[in-house]
CSV table of N, CA and C in Angstrom, one decimal:
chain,number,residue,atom,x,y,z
A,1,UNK,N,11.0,-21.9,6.3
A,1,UNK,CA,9.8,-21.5,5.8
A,1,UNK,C,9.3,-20.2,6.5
A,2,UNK,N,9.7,-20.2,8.0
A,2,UNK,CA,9.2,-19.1,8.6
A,2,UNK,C,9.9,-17.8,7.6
A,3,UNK,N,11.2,-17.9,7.4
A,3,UNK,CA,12.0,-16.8,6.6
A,3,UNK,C,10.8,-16.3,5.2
A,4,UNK,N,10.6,-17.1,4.4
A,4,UNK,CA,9.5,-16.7,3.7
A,4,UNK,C,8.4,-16.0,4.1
A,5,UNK,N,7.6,-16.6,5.8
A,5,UNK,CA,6.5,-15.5,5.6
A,5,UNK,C,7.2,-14.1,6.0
A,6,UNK,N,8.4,-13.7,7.2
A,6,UNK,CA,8.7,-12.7,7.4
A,6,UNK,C,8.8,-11.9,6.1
A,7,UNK,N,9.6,-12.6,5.3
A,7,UNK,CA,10.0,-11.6,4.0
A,7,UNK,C,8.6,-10.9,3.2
A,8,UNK,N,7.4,-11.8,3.4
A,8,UNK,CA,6.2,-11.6,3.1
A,8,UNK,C,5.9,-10.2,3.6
A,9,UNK,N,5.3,-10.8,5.0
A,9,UNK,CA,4.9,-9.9,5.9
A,9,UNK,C,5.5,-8.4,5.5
A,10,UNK,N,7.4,-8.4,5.6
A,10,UNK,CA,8.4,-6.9,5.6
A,10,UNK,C,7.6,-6.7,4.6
A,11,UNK,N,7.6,-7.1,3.2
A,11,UNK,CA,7.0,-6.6,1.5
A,11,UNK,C,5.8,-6.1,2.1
A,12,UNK,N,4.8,-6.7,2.9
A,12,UNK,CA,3.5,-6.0,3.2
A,12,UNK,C,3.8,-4.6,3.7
A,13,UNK,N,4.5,-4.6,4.7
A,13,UNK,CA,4.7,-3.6,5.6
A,13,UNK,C,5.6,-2.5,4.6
A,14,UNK,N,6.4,-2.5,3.9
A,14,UNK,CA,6.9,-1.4,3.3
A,14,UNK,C,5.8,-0.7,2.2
A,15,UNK,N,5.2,-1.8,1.2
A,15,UNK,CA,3.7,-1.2,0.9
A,15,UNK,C,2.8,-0.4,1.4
A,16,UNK,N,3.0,-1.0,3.0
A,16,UNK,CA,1.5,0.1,3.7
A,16,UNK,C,2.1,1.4,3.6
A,17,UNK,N,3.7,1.8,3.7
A,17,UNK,CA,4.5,3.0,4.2
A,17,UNK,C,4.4,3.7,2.4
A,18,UNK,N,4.7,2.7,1.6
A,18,UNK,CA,4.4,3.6,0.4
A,18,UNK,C,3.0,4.0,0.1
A,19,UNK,N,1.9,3.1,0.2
A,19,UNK,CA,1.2,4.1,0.0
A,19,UNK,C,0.0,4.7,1.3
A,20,UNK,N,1.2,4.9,2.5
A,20,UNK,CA,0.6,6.3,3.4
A,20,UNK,C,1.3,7.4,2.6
A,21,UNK,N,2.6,7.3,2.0
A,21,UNK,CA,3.3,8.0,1.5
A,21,UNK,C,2.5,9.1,0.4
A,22,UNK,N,2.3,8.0,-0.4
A,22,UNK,CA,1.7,8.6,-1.7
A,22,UNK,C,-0.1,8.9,-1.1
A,23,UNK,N,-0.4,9.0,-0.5
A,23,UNK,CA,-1.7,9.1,0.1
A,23,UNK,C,-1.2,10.8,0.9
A,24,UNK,N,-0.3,11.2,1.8
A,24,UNK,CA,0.2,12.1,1.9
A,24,UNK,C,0.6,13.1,0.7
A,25,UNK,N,1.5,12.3,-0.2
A,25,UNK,CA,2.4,12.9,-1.4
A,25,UNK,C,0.8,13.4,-2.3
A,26,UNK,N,0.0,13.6,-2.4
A,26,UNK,CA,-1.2,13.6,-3.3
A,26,UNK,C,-2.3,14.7,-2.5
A,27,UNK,N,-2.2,15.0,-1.0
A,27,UNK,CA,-3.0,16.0,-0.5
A,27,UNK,C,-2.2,17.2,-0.4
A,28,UNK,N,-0.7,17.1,-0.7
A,28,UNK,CA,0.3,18.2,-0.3
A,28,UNK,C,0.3,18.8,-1.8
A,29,UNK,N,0.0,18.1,-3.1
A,29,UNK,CA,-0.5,18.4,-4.4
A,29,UNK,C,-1.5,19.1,-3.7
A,30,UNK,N,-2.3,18.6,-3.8
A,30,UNK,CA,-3.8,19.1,-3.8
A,30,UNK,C,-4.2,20.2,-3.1
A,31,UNK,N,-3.1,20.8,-2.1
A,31,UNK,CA,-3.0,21.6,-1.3
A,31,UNK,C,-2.2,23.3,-1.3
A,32,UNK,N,-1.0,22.6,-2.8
A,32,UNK,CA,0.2,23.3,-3.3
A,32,UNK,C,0.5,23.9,-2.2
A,33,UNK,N,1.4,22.9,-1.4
A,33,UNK,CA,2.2,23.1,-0.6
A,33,UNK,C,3.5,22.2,-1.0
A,34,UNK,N,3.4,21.1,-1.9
A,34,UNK,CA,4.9,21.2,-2.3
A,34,UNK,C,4.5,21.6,-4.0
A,35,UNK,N,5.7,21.7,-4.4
A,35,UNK,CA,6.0,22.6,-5.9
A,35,UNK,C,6.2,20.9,-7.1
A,36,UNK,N,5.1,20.9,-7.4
A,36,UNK,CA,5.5,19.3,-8.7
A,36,UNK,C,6.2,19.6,-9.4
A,37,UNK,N,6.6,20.9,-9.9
A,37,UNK,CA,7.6,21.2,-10.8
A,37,UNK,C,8.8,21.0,-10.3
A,38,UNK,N,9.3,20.9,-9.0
A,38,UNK,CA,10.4,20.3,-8.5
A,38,UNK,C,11.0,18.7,-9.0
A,39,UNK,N,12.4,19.0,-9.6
A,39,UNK,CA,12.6,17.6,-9.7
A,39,UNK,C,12.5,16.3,-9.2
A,40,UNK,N,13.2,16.8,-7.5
A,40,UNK,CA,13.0,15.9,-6.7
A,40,UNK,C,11.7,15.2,-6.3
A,41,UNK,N,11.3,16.1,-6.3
A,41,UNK,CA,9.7,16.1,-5.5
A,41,UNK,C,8.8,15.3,-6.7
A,42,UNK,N,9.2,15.4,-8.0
A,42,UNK,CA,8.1,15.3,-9.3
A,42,UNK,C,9.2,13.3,-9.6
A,43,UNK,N,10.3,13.2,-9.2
A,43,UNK,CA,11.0,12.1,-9.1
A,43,UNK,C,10.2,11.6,-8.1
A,44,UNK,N,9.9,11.4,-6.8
A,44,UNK,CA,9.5,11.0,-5.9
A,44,UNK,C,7.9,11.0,-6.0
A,45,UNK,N,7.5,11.7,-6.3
A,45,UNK,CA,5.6,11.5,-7.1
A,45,UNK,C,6.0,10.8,-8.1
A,46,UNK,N,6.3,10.3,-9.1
A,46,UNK,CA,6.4,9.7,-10.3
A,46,UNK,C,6.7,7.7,-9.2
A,47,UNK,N,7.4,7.7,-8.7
A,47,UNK,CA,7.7,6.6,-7.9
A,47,UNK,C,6.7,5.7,-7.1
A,48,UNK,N,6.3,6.9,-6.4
A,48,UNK,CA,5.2,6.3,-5.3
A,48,UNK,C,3.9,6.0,-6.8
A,49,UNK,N,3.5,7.0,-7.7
A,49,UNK,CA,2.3,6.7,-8.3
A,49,UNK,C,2.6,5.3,-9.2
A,50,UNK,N,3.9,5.5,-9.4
A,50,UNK,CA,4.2,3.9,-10.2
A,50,UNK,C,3.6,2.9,-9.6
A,51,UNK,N,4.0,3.4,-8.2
A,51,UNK,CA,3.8,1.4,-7.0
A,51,UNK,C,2.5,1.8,-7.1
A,52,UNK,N,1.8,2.4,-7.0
A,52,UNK,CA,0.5,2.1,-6.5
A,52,UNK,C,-0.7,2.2,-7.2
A,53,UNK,N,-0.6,3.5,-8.4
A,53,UNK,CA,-1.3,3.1,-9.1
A,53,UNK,C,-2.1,1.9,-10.3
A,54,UNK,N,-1.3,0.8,-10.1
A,54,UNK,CA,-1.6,-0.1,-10.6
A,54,UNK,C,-2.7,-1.1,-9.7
A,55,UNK,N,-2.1,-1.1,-8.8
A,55,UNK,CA,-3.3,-1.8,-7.7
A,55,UNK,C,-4.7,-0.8,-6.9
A,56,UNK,N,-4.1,0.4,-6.8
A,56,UNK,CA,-5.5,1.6,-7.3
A,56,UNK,C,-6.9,1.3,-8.0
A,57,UNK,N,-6.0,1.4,-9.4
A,57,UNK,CA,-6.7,0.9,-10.6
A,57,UNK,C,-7.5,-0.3,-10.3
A,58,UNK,N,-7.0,-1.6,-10.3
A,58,UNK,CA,-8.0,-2.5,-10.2
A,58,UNK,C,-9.0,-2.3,-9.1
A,59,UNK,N,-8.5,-1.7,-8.0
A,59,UNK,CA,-9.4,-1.2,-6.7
A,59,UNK,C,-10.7,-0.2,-7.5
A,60,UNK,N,-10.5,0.4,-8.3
A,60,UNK,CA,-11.3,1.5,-8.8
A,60,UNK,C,-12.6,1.0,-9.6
A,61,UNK,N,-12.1,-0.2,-10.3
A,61,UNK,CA,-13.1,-0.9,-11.1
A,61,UNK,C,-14.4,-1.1,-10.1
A,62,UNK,N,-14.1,-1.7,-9.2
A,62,UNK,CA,-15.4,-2.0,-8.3
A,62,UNK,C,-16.0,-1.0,-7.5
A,63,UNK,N,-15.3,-0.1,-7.3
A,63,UNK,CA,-15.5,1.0,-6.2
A,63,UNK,C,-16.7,1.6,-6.8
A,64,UNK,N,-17.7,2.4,-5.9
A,64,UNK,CA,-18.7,3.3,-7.0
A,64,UNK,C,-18.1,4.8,-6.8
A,65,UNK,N,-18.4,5.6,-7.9
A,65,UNK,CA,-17.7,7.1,-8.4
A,65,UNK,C,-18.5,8.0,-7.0
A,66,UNK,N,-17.5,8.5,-5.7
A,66,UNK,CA,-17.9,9.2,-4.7
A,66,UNK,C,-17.3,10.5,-4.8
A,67,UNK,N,-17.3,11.1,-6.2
A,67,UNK,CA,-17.3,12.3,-6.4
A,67,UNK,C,-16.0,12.4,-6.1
A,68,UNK,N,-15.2,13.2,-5.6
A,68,UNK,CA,-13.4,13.5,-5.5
A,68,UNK,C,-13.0,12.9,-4.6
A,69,UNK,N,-13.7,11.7,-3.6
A,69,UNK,CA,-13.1,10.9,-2.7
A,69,UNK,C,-13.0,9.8,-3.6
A,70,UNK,N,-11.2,9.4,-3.2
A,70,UNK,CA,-10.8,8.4,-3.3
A,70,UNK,C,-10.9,7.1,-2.4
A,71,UNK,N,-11.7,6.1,-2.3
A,71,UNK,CA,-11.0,5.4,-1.2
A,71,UNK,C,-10.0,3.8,-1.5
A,72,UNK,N,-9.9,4.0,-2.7
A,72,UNK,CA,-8.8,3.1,-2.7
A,72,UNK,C,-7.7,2.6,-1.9
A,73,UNK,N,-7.0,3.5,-1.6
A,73,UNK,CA,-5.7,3.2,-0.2
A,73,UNK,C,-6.4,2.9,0.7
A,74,UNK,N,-7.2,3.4,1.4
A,74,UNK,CA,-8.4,3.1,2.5
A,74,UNK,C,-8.1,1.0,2.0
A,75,UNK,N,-9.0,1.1,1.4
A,75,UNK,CA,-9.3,-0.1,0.7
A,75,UNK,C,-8.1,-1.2,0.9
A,76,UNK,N,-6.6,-1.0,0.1
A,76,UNK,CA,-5.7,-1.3,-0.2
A,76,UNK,C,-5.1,-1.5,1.6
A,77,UNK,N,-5.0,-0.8,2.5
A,77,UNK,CA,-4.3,-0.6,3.7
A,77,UNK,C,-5.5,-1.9,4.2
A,78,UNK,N,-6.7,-1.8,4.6
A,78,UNK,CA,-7.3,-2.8,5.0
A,78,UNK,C,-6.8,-4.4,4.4
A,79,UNK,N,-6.4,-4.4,3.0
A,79,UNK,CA,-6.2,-5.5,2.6
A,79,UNK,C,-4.8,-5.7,2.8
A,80,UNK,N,-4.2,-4.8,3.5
A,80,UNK,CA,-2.7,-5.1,4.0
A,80,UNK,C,-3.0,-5.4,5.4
A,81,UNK,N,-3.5,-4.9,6.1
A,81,UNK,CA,-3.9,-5.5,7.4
A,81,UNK,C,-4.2,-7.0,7.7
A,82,UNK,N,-5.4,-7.2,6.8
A,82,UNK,CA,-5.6,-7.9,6.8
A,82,UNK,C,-4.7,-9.6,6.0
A,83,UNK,N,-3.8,-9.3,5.4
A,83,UNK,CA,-2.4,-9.8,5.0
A,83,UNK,C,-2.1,-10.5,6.1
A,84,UNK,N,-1.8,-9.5,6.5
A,84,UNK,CA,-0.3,-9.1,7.7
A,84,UNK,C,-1.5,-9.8,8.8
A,85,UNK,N,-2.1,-10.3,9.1
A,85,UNK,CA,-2.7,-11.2,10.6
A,85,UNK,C,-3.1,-12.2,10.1
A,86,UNK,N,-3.4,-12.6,9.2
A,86,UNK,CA,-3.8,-14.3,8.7
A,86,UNK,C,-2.0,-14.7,8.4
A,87,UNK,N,-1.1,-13.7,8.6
A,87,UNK,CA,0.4,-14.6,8.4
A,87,UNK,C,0.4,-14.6,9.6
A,88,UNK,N,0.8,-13.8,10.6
A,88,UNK,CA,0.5,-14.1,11.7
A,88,UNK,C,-0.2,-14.8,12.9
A,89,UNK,N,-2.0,-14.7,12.5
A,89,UNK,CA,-2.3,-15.7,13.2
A,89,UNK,C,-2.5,-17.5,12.7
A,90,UNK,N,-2.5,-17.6,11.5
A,90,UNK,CA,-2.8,-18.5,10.9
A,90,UNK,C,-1.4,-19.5,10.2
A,91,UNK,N,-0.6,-18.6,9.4
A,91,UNK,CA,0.3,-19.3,8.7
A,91,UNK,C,1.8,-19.3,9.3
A,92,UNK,N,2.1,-18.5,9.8
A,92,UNK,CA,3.1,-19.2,10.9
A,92,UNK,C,3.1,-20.1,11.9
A,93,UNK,N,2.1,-20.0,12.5
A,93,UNK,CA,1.5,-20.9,13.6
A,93,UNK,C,1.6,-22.8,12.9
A,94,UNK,N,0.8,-22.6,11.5
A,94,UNK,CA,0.8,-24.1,11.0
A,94,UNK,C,2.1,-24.2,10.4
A,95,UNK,N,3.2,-23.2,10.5
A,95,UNK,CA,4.3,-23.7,9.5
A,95,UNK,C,5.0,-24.3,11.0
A,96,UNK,N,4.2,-23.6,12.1
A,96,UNK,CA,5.5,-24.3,13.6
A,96,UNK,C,5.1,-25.9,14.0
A,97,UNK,N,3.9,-26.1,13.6
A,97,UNK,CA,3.5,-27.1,14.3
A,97,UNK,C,4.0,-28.2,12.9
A,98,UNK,N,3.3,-27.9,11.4
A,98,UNK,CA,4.4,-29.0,10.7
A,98,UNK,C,5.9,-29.0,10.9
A,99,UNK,N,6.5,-28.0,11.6
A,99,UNK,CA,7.8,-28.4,11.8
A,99,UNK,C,9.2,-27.9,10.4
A,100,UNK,N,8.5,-27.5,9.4
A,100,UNK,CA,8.8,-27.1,8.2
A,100,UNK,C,10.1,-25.9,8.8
């Protein structure tokens, strides 16, 4: 059972890295310092906005409209944080002591 939360936890932790990624990948737009007309680069935006704008989105519904600030990822990283220490302090701990 422990193998389950770790595999959890890793899926949390590669999330946070995609979207610091696309959190980055989106001010270097904004900045045109990389070229979107680049394949690679417009392959690699098209990827990260896949993963994340879906959970964005539902983040957005509630959010109120703060003009060109996003704080969704803000938002999203907190709720990975906070993931990632209720498996650690809470749900590993009771998977040791039932013995599972």
């Amino acid at each position: 059972m422990l193998a389950v939360t770790f595999v959890l936890y890793q899926a949390l932790n590669l999330y946070w890295w995609i979207v610091i990624a696309s959190a980055i990948l989106s001010w270097l737009y904004a900045f045109n310092i990389v070229n979107p007309g680049n394949p690679f680069v417009d392959a690699i935006g098209r990827f990260l906005w896949q993963m994340t704008e879906p959970v964005y989105r539902r983040i957005r519904r509630f959010m109120p409209d703060l003009g060109g600030i996003d704080l969704s990822p803000l938002v999203v990283l907190f709720a990975i944080m906070f993931l990632q220490y209720f498996i650690v302090v809470y749900v590993d701990p009771a998977i040791m002591r039932a013995g599972v």
